[in-house]
Amino acid sequence: MQWMVKFFYFSKREINGMKVLLGLMGLGLLFPLLVQMTQTKRLVIPESARLEIRGFLEDVEKTLAVVDLTLEEAGKTRNVNVQLQPMGSGKFETERAFQSQRRVPVIEINGADSLILQVLPGIGPAFASRIVRFRERLGGFCEKEQLMEVYGLDSVRYQKLKDYVRVDTSLVRRIRINEVDAERLGRHPLVGYKLGNLIVRYRDHHGKFRNEADLKSLGVLDEEIIKKLKHYLVF
């Protein structure tokens, strides 16, 4: 420091002050490093792993909801809507390690709500809501193949879930064709407003329908449509 005194004319007090200042500056530069060294390192989980864990927890939550429902209804009725069976008829799935032990419930689709339907393979919240809305308009499913009439649910997705659904036709809501008005009849997906008006006008002019064979008299319904409609009509 003697050269600083000779060159800059610093006093001894000023030199001591500079020593303190330089020391503080050094501590300031080293402080972040010291803090980083003393802090516990946080475990960084990759985003893919986070999604995997989240999906697993959601599957567990939905399965537990179904089990709770099954236990609740088991004490009220012998016709339990949910039964458990090994996924893939006992075969192990290889897509995920934890799926090898997973059990998928068999869902009765006329009584299940949207949460229970999400347990089915390939069915998330959007498809579950679509199934419920279509079922309400239809009055219930008469056969599980009707799931392919739900918007966006194609044959590929249906093949993945068909072994885990069943249909209780006693839950289907039927329409009294000789009493219903055209507007109510027209809201049914198999009828539509144009055909609904035609059926009601024909009934008003020719009398009541006695059976599904009388529907042929309309001249606009083929055998396939009549075969489907008969499950939803009361004569």
Short mmCIF file of N, CA and C in Angstrom, two decimals, residues 3-136:
data_model
loop_
_atom_site.label_atom_id
_atom_site.label_comp_id
_atom_site.label_asym_id
_atom_site.label_seq_id
_atom_site.Cartn_x
_atom_site.Cartn_y
_atom_site.Cartn_z
N TRP A 3 2.93 2.35 -2.16
CA TRP A 3 2.95 3.04 -3.45
C TRP A 3 1.70 3.88 -3.65
N MET A 4 0.57 3.45 -3.04
CA MET A 4 -0.68 4.21 -3.15
C MET A 4 -0.56 5.51 -2.37
N VAL A 5 0.16 5.42 -1.23
CA VAL A 5 0.33 6.63 -0.41
C VAL A 5 1.16 7.65 -1.17
N LYS A 6 2.26 7.15 -1.83
CA LYS A 6 3.15 8.06 -2.54
C LYS A 6 2.51 8.61 -3.79
N PHE A 7 1.74 7.72 -4.49
CA PHE A 7 1.20 8.14 -5.78
C PHE A 7 -0.09 8.96 -5.64
N PHE A 8 -1.00 8.49 -4.78
CA PHE A 8 -2.30 9.16 -4.63
C PHE A 8 -2.37 10.07 -3.41
N TYR A 9 -1.35 10.05 -2.61
CA TYR A 9 -1.35 10.87 -1.40
C TYR A 9 -2.45 10.46 -0.43
N PHE A 10 -2.74 9.12 -0.33
CA PHE A 10 -3.75 8.64 0.61
C PHE A 10 -3.19 8.67 2.02
N SER A 11 -4.06 9.02 2.97
CA SER A 11 -3.67 8.96 4.37
C SER A 11 -3.83 7.53 4.86
N LYS A 12 -3.30 7.25 6.04
CA LYS A 12 -3.42 5.91 6.61
C LYS A 12 -4.87 5.55 6.87
N ARG A 13 -5.69 6.52 7.33
CA ARG A 13 -7.11 6.26 7.58
C ARG A 13 -7.83 5.91 6.29
N GLU A 14 -7.48 6.63 5.20
CA GLU A 14 -8.14 6.36 3.92
C GLU A 14 -7.77 4.97 3.39
N ILE A 15 -6.52 4.59 3.60
CA ILE A 15 -6.09 3.26 3.15
C ILE A 15 -6.83 2.16 3.93
N ASN A 16 -6.99 2.34 5.24
CA ASN A 16 -7.74 1.37 6.03
C ASN A 16 -9.18 1.28 5.58
N GLY A 17 -9.78 2.45 5.24
CA GLY A 17 -11.16 2.45 4.74
C GLY A 17 -11.28 1.67 3.44
N MET A 18 -10.28 1.84 2.55
CA MET A 18 -10.30 1.11 1.29
C MET A 18 -10.17 -0.39 1.52
N LYS A 19 -9.38 -0.79 2.50
CA LYS A 19 -9.25 -2.21 2.81
C LYS A 19 -10.61 -2.79 3.23
N VAL A 20 -11.31 -2.05 4.10
CA VAL A 20 -12.63 -2.52 4.55
C VAL A 20 -13.60 -2.59 3.38
N LEU A 21 -13.58 -1.57 2.50
CA LEU A 21 -14.49 -1.54 1.35
C LEU A 21 -14.23 -2.71 0.42
N LEU A 22 -12.91 -2.97 0.13
CA LEU A 22 -12.58 -4.09 -0.74
C LEU A 22 -13.00 -5.42 -0.13
N GLY A 23 -12.88 -5.52 1.18
CA GLY A 23 -13.31 -6.75 1.86
C GLY A 23 -14.80 -6.98 1.74
N LEU A 24 -15.57 -5.89 1.91
CA LEU A 24 -17.03 -6.00 1.78
C LEU A 24 -17.44 -6.36 0.36
N MET A 25 -16.74 -5.76 -0.62
CA MET A 25 -17.04 -6.08 -2.01
C MET A 25 -16.75 -7.55 -2.30
N GLY A 26 -15.67 -8.06 -1.74
CA GLY A 26 -15.35 -9.47 -1.94
C GLY A 26 -16.41 -10.38 -1.34
N LEU A 27 -16.88 -10.02 -0.13
CA LEU A 27 -17.94 -10.81 0.49
C LEU A 27 -19.22 -10.77 -0.33
N GLY A 28 -19.50 -9.58 -0.89
CA GLY A 28 -20.71 -9.44 -1.71
C GLY A 28 -20.67 -10.34 -2.93
N LEU A 29 -19.47 -10.47 -3.54
CA LEU A 29 -19.33 -11.33 -4.72
C LEU A 29 -19.40 -12.80 -4.35
N LEU A 30 -18.90 -13.16 -3.18
CA LEU A 30 -18.87 -14.56 -2.76
C LEU A 30 -20.18 -15.02 -2.10
N PHE A 31 -21.01 -14.07 -1.67
CA PHE A 31 -22.22 -14.43 -0.92
C PHE A 31 -23.17 -15.37 -1.70
N PRO A 32 -23.52 -15.06 -2.99
CA PRO A 32 -24.42 -15.99 -3.73
C PRO A 32 -23.86 -17.40 -3.82
N LEU A 33 -22.51 -17.49 -4.00
CA LEU A 33 -21.89 -18.82 -4.09
C LEU A 33 -21.99 -19.56 -2.76
N LEU A 34 -21.78 -18.81 -1.66
CA LEU A 34 -21.89 -19.44 -0.34
C LEU A 34 -23.31 -19.91 -0.06
N VAL A 35 -24.29 -19.09 -0.44
CA VAL A 35 -25.69 -19.47 -0.22
C VAL A 35 -26.04 -20.71 -1.02
N GLN A 36 -25.58 -20.77 -2.28
CA GLN A 36 -25.86 -21.91 -3.14
C GLN A 36 -25.24 -23.19 -2.58
N MET A 37 -24.04 -23.06 -1.98
CA MET A 37 -23.35 -24.22 -1.43
C MET A 37 -24.04 -24.74 -0.17
N THR A 38 -24.66 -23.83 0.58
CA THR A 38 -25.28 -24.24 1.84
C THR A 38 -26.72 -24.71 1.66
N GLN A 39 -27.36 -24.34 0.56
CA GLN A 39 -28.75 -24.75 0.36
C GLN A 39 -28.81 -26.21 -0.08
N THR A 40 -29.92 -26.88 0.31
CA THR A 40 -30.15 -28.26 -0.11
C THR A 40 -30.58 -28.28 -1.56
N LYS A 41 -29.97 -29.14 -2.36
CA LYS A 41 -30.31 -29.22 -3.77
C LYS A 41 -31.71 -29.82 -3.95
N ARG A 42 -32.52 -29.19 -4.84
CA ARG A 42 -33.88 -29.65 -5.10
C ARG A 42 -33.85 -30.70 -6.21
N LEU A 43 -34.70 -31.71 -6.04
CA LEU A 43 -34.81 -32.76 -7.05
C LEU A 43 -35.66 -32.25 -8.21
N VAL A 44 -35.12 -32.28 -9.41
CA VAL A 44 -35.84 -31.82 -10.60
C VAL A 44 -36.45 -33.03 -11.29
N ILE A 45 -37.79 -33.05 -11.38
CA ILE A 45 -38.51 -34.15 -12.01
C ILE A 45 -38.85 -33.77 -13.44
N PRO A 46 -38.47 -34.56 -14.43
CA PRO A 46 -38.80 -34.24 -15.83
C PRO A 46 -40.31 -34.14 -16.03
N GLU A 47 -40.70 -33.32 -16.99
CA GLU A 47 -42.12 -33.11 -17.25
C GLU A 47 -42.81 -34.40 -17.66
N SER A 48 -42.13 -35.24 -18.43
CA SER A 48 -42.73 -36.52 -18.84
C SER A 48 -43.05 -37.39 -17.63
N ALA A 49 -42.15 -37.36 -16.64
CA ALA A 49 -42.40 -38.15 -15.42
C ALA A 49 -43.56 -37.58 -14.62
N ARG A 50 -43.65 -36.23 -14.60
CA ARG A 50 -44.77 -35.60 -13.91
C ARG A 50 -46.10 -36.03 -14.52
N LEU A 51 -46.17 -36.03 -15.86
CA LEU A 51 -47.40 -36.44 -16.54
C LEU A 51 -47.73 -37.90 -16.26
N GLU A 52 -46.71 -38.73 -16.21
CA GLU A 52 -46.91 -40.15 -15.93
C GLU A 52 -47.47 -40.35 -14.53
N ILE A 53 -46.90 -39.64 -13.58
CA ILE A 53 -47.37 -39.75 -12.19
C ILE A 53 -48.79 -39.23 -12.06
N ARG A 54 -49.06 -38.07 -12.72
CA ARG A 54 -50.40 -37.50 -12.65
C ARG A 54 -51.44 -38.45 -13.24
N GLY A 55 -51.09 -39.07 -14.38
CA GLY A 55 -52.01 -40.02 -15.00
C GLY A 55 -52.28 -41.22 -14.12
N PHE A 56 -51.24 -41.71 -13.46
CA PHE A 56 -51.40 -42.84 -12.56
C PHE A 56 -52.32 -42.50 -11.39
N LEU A 57 -52.11 -41.32 -10.80
CA LEU A 57 -52.94 -40.90 -9.67
C LEU A 57 -54.40 -40.71 -10.09
N GLU A 58 -54.63 -40.20 -11.29
CA GLU A 58 -55.99 -40.04 -11.77
C GLU A 58 -56.66 -41.39 -11.96
N ASP A 59 -55.92 -42.36 -12.50
CA ASP A 59 -56.46 -43.71 -12.67
C ASP A 59 -56.83 -44.33 -11.32
N VAL A 60 -55.96 -44.13 -10.34
CA VAL A 60 -56.23 -44.67 -9.01
C VAL A 60 -57.47 -44.03 -8.41
N GLU A 61 -57.58 -42.70 -8.57
CA GLU A 61 -58.72 -41.98 -8.01
C GLU A 61 -60.04 -42.45 -8.63
N LYS A 62 -60.05 -42.62 -9.97
CA LYS A 62 -61.27 -43.05 -10.64
C LYS A 62 -61.64 -44.48 -10.25
N THR A 63 -60.64 -45.35 -10.15
CA THR A 63 -60.91 -46.74 -9.78
C THR A 63 -61.46 -46.83 -8.36
N LEU A 64 -60.90 -46.03 -7.45
CA LEU A 64 -61.40 -46.01 -6.08
C LEU A 64 -62.83 -45.51 -6.02
N ALA A 65 -63.17 -44.54 -6.89
CA ALA A 65 -64.54 -44.03 -6.92
C ALA A 65 -65.51 -45.12 -7.34
N VAL A 66 -65.10 -45.93 -8.31
CA VAL A 66 -65.96 -47.03 -8.76
C VAL A 66 -66.12 -48.08 -7.67
N VAL A 67 -65.02 -48.40 -7.00
CA VAL A 67 -65.08 -49.38 -5.92
C VAL A 67 -65.99 -48.90 -4.80
N ASP A 68 -65.89 -47.61 -4.43
CA ASP A 68 -66.76 -47.05 -3.40
C ASP A 68 -68.22 -47.17 -3.81
N LEU A 69 -68.51 -46.86 -5.09
CA LEU A 69 -69.88 -46.95 -5.57
C LEU A 69 -70.37 -48.39 -5.52
N THR A 70 -69.52 -49.33 -5.89
CA THR A 70 -69.89 -50.74 -5.88
C THR A 70 -70.21 -51.21 -4.47
N LEU A 71 -69.37 -50.83 -3.52
CA LEU A 71 -69.62 -51.22 -2.14
C LEU A 71 -70.89 -50.60 -1.60
N GLU A 72 -71.18 -49.37 -2.01
CA GLU A 72 -72.40 -48.70 -1.54
C GLU A 72 -73.64 -49.38 -2.09
N GLU A 73 -73.62 -49.70 -3.39
CA GLU A 73 -74.80 -50.28 -4.01
C GLU A 73 -74.98 -51.76 -3.67
N ALA A 74 -73.89 -52.41 -3.29
CA ALA A 74 -73.98 -53.84 -2.98
C ALA A 74 -74.91 -54.10 -1.81
N GLY A 75 -75.03 -53.13 -0.90
CA GLY A 75 -75.91 -53.31 0.24
C GLY A 75 -77.35 -52.97 -0.06
N LYS A 76 -77.63 -52.45 -1.27
CA LYS A 76 -78.99 -52.03 -1.61
C LYS A 76 -79.65 -52.94 -2.63
N THR A 77 -78.86 -53.50 -3.53
CA THR A 77 -79.44 -54.29 -4.60
C THR A 77 -78.49 -55.40 -4.99
N ARG A 78 -79.04 -56.49 -5.51
CA ARG A 78 -78.23 -57.61 -5.97
C ARG A 78 -77.69 -57.35 -7.37
N ASN A 79 -78.31 -56.40 -8.09
CA ASN A 79 -77.90 -56.09 -9.45
C ASN A 79 -76.81 -55.03 -9.43
N VAL A 80 -75.62 -55.47 -9.06
CA VAL A 80 -74.50 -54.54 -8.96
C VAL A 80 -74.02 -54.17 -10.36
N ASN A 81 -73.88 -52.88 -10.63
CA ASN A 81 -73.56 -52.41 -11.97
C ASN A 81 -72.10 -52.52 -12.35
N VAL A 82 -71.23 -52.74 -11.38
CA VAL A 82 -69.79 -52.76 -11.66
C VAL A 82 -69.19 -54.06 -11.15
N GLN A 83 -68.50 -54.75 -12.02
CA GLN A 83 -67.81 -55.98 -11.66
C GLN A 83 -66.37 -55.85 -12.10
N LEU A 84 -65.46 -56.48 -11.35
CA LEU A 84 -64.04 -56.36 -11.68
C LEU A 84 -63.55 -57.62 -12.38
N GLN A 85 -62.68 -57.41 -13.38
CA GLN A 85 -62.04 -58.53 -14.06
C GLN A 85 -60.65 -58.10 -14.47
N PRO A 86 -59.72 -59.05 -14.63
CA PRO A 86 -58.36 -58.67 -15.03
C PRO A 86 -58.37 -58.00 -16.39
N MET A 87 -57.52 -56.98 -16.56
CA MET A 87 -57.46 -56.26 -17.83
C MET A 87 -56.91 -57.17 -18.91
N GLY A 88 -57.55 -57.17 -20.08
CA GLY A 88 -57.09 -57.98 -21.19
C GLY A 88 -57.24 -59.46 -20.95
N SER A 89 -58.28 -59.90 -20.16
CA SER A 89 -58.55 -61.31 -19.89
C SER A 89 -57.33 -62.02 -19.31
N GLY A 90 -56.65 -61.33 -18.41
CA GLY A 90 -55.51 -61.94 -17.73
C GLY A 90 -54.18 -61.67 -18.37
N LYS A 91 -54.16 -61.08 -19.56
CA LYS A 91 -52.89 -60.79 -20.24
C LYS A 91 -52.30 -59.50 -19.69
N PHE A 92 -50.99 -59.45 -19.63
CA PHE A 92 -50.32 -58.26 -19.13
C PHE A 92 -50.22 -57.21 -20.21
N GLU A 93 -50.45 -55.96 -19.83
CA GLU A 93 -50.27 -54.84 -20.74
C GLU A 93 -48.81 -54.39 -20.65
N THR A 94 -48.22 -53.98 -21.76
CA THR A 94 -46.81 -53.57 -21.76
C THR A 94 -46.63 -52.08 -21.93
N GLU A 95 -47.73 -51.32 -22.11
CA GLU A 95 -47.60 -49.89 -22.36
C GLU A 95 -46.98 -49.19 -21.18
N ARG A 96 -47.43 -49.55 -19.97
CA ARG A 96 -46.86 -48.96 -18.77
C ARG A 96 -46.63 -50.06 -17.75
N ALA A 97 -45.61 -49.87 -16.93
CA ALA A 97 -45.28 -50.92 -15.97
C ALA A 97 -46.41 -51.12 -14.97
N PHE A 98 -47.01 -50.01 -14.49
CA PHE A 98 -48.02 -50.15 -13.46
C PHE A 98 -49.32 -50.72 -13.99
N GLN A 99 -49.54 -50.72 -15.33
CA GLN A 99 -50.78 -51.25 -15.87
C GLN A 99 -50.81 -52.77 -15.85
N SER A 100 -49.67 -53.41 -15.60
CA SER A 100 -49.66 -54.86 -15.57
C SER A 100 -50.49 -55.40 -14.42
N GLN A 101 -50.70 -54.60 -13.38
CA GLN A 101 -51.49 -55.03 -12.24
C GLN A 101 -52.85 -54.34 -12.19
N ARG A 102 -53.18 -53.56 -13.20
CA ARG A 102 -54.41 -52.78 -13.18
C ARG A 102 -55.62 -53.66 -13.46
N ARG A 103 -56.73 -53.40 -12.81
CA ARG A 103 -57.98 -54.10 -13.04
C ARG A 103 -59.01 -53.08 -13.52
N VAL A 104 -59.62 -53.37 -14.65
CA VAL A 104 -60.59 -52.46 -15.24
C VAL A 104 -62.00 -52.96 -14.94
N PRO A 105 -62.87 -52.11 -14.41
CA PRO A 105 -64.24 -52.56 -14.10
C PRO A 105 -65.09 -52.70 -15.34
N VAL A 106 -66.04 -53.62 -15.29
CA VAL A 106 -67.04 -53.73 -16.35
C VAL A 106 -68.17 -52.77 -16.01
N ILE A 107 -68.44 -51.81 -16.88
CA ILE A 107 -69.38 -50.73 -16.60
C ILE A 107 -70.72 -50.99 -17.27
N GLU A 108 -71.79 -50.83 -16.51
CA GLU A 108 -73.14 -50.86 -17.09
C GLU A 108 -73.41 -49.44 -17.58
N ILE A 109 -73.46 -49.25 -18.89
CA ILE A 109 -73.40 -47.90 -19.45
C ILE A 109 -74.71 -47.13 -19.39
N ASN A 110 -75.81 -47.76 -19.04
CA ASN A 110 -77.06 -47.02 -18.91
C ASN A 110 -77.23 -46.40 -17.53
N GLY A 111 -76.44 -46.86 -16.58
CA GLY A 111 -76.58 -46.32 -15.23
C GLY A 111 -75.36 -45.56 -14.74
N ALA A 112 -74.26 -45.63 -15.50
CA ALA A 112 -73.01 -45.01 -15.06
C ALA A 112 -73.01 -43.51 -15.33
N ASP A 113 -72.42 -42.74 -14.42
CA ASP A 113 -72.28 -41.31 -14.66
C ASP A 113 -70.96 -41.05 -15.39
N SER A 114 -70.70 -39.79 -15.69
CA SER A 114 -69.52 -39.45 -16.51
C SER A 114 -68.21 -39.79 -15.80
N LEU A 115 -68.16 -39.72 -14.47
CA LEU A 115 -66.94 -40.04 -13.74
C LEU A 115 -66.61 -41.52 -13.88
N ILE A 116 -67.60 -42.37 -13.73
CA ILE A 116 -67.38 -43.81 -13.83
C ILE A 116 -67.00 -44.20 -15.25
N LEU A 117 -67.60 -43.56 -16.24
CA LEU A 117 -67.29 -43.88 -17.63
C LEU A 117 -65.83 -43.59 -17.97
N GLN A 118 -65.20 -42.67 -17.26
CA GLN A 118 -63.81 -42.33 -17.53
C GLN A 118 -62.84 -43.45 -17.14
N VAL A 119 -63.31 -44.44 -16.42
CA VAL A 119 -62.47 -45.58 -16.08
C VAL A 119 -62.23 -46.45 -17.31
N LEU A 120 -63.12 -46.38 -18.30
CA LEU A 120 -63.00 -47.20 -19.50
C LEU A 120 -61.76 -46.81 -20.30
N PRO A 121 -61.09 -47.77 -20.94
CA PRO A 121 -59.91 -47.45 -21.76
C PRO A 121 -60.24 -46.47 -22.89
N GLY A 122 -59.45 -45.42 -23.00
CA GLY A 122 -59.62 -44.45 -24.06
C GLY A 122 -60.72 -43.43 -23.85
N ILE A 123 -61.36 -43.44 -22.69
CA ILE A 123 -62.46 -42.50 -22.41
C ILE A 123 -62.01 -41.49 -21.36
N GLY A 124 -61.93 -40.23 -21.78
CA GLY A 124 -61.62 -39.14 -20.87
C GLY A 124 -62.86 -38.32 -20.57
N PRO A 125 -62.70 -37.16 -19.93
CA PRO A 125 -63.86 -36.32 -19.57
C PRO A 125 -64.71 -35.92 -20.76
N ALA A 126 -64.09 -35.59 -21.91
CA ALA A 126 -64.86 -35.14 -23.08
C ALA A 126 -65.74 -36.26 -23.62
N PHE A 127 -65.17 -37.43 -23.84
CA PHE A 127 -65.95 -38.55 -24.37
C PHE A 127 -67.00 -39.01 -23.36
N ALA A 128 -66.67 -38.99 -22.08
CA ALA A 128 -67.63 -39.40 -21.05
C ALA A 128 -68.86 -38.49 -21.09
N SER A 129 -68.64 -37.18 -21.24
CA SER A 129 -69.75 -36.23 -21.31
C SER A 129 -70.59 -36.46 -22.58
N ARG A 130 -69.91 -36.74 -23.69
CA ARG A 130 -70.64 -37.00 -24.93
C ARG A 130 -71.51 -38.24 -24.82
N ILE A 131 -70.97 -39.28 -24.20
CA ILE A 131 -71.74 -40.52 -24.02
C ILE A 131 -72.99 -40.27 -23.19
N VAL A 132 -72.82 -39.54 -22.10
CA VAL A 132 -73.97 -39.26 -21.22
C VAL A 132 -75.03 -38.42 -21.94
N ARG A 133 -74.59 -37.39 -22.69
CA ARG A 133 -75.56 -36.54 -23.40
C ARG A 133 -76.30 -37.33 -24.48
N PHE A 134 -75.57 -38.15 -25.22
CA PHE A 134 -76.22 -38.95 -26.26
C PHE A 134 -77.17 -39.96 -25.64
N ARG A 135 -76.78 -40.57 -24.53
CA ARG A 135 -77.64 -41.53 -23.84
C ARG A 135 -78.93 -40.89 -23.35
N GLU A 136 -78.85 -39.66 -22.86
CA GLU A 136 -80.05 -38.97 -22.39
C GLU A 136 -81.00 -38.68 -23.55
#
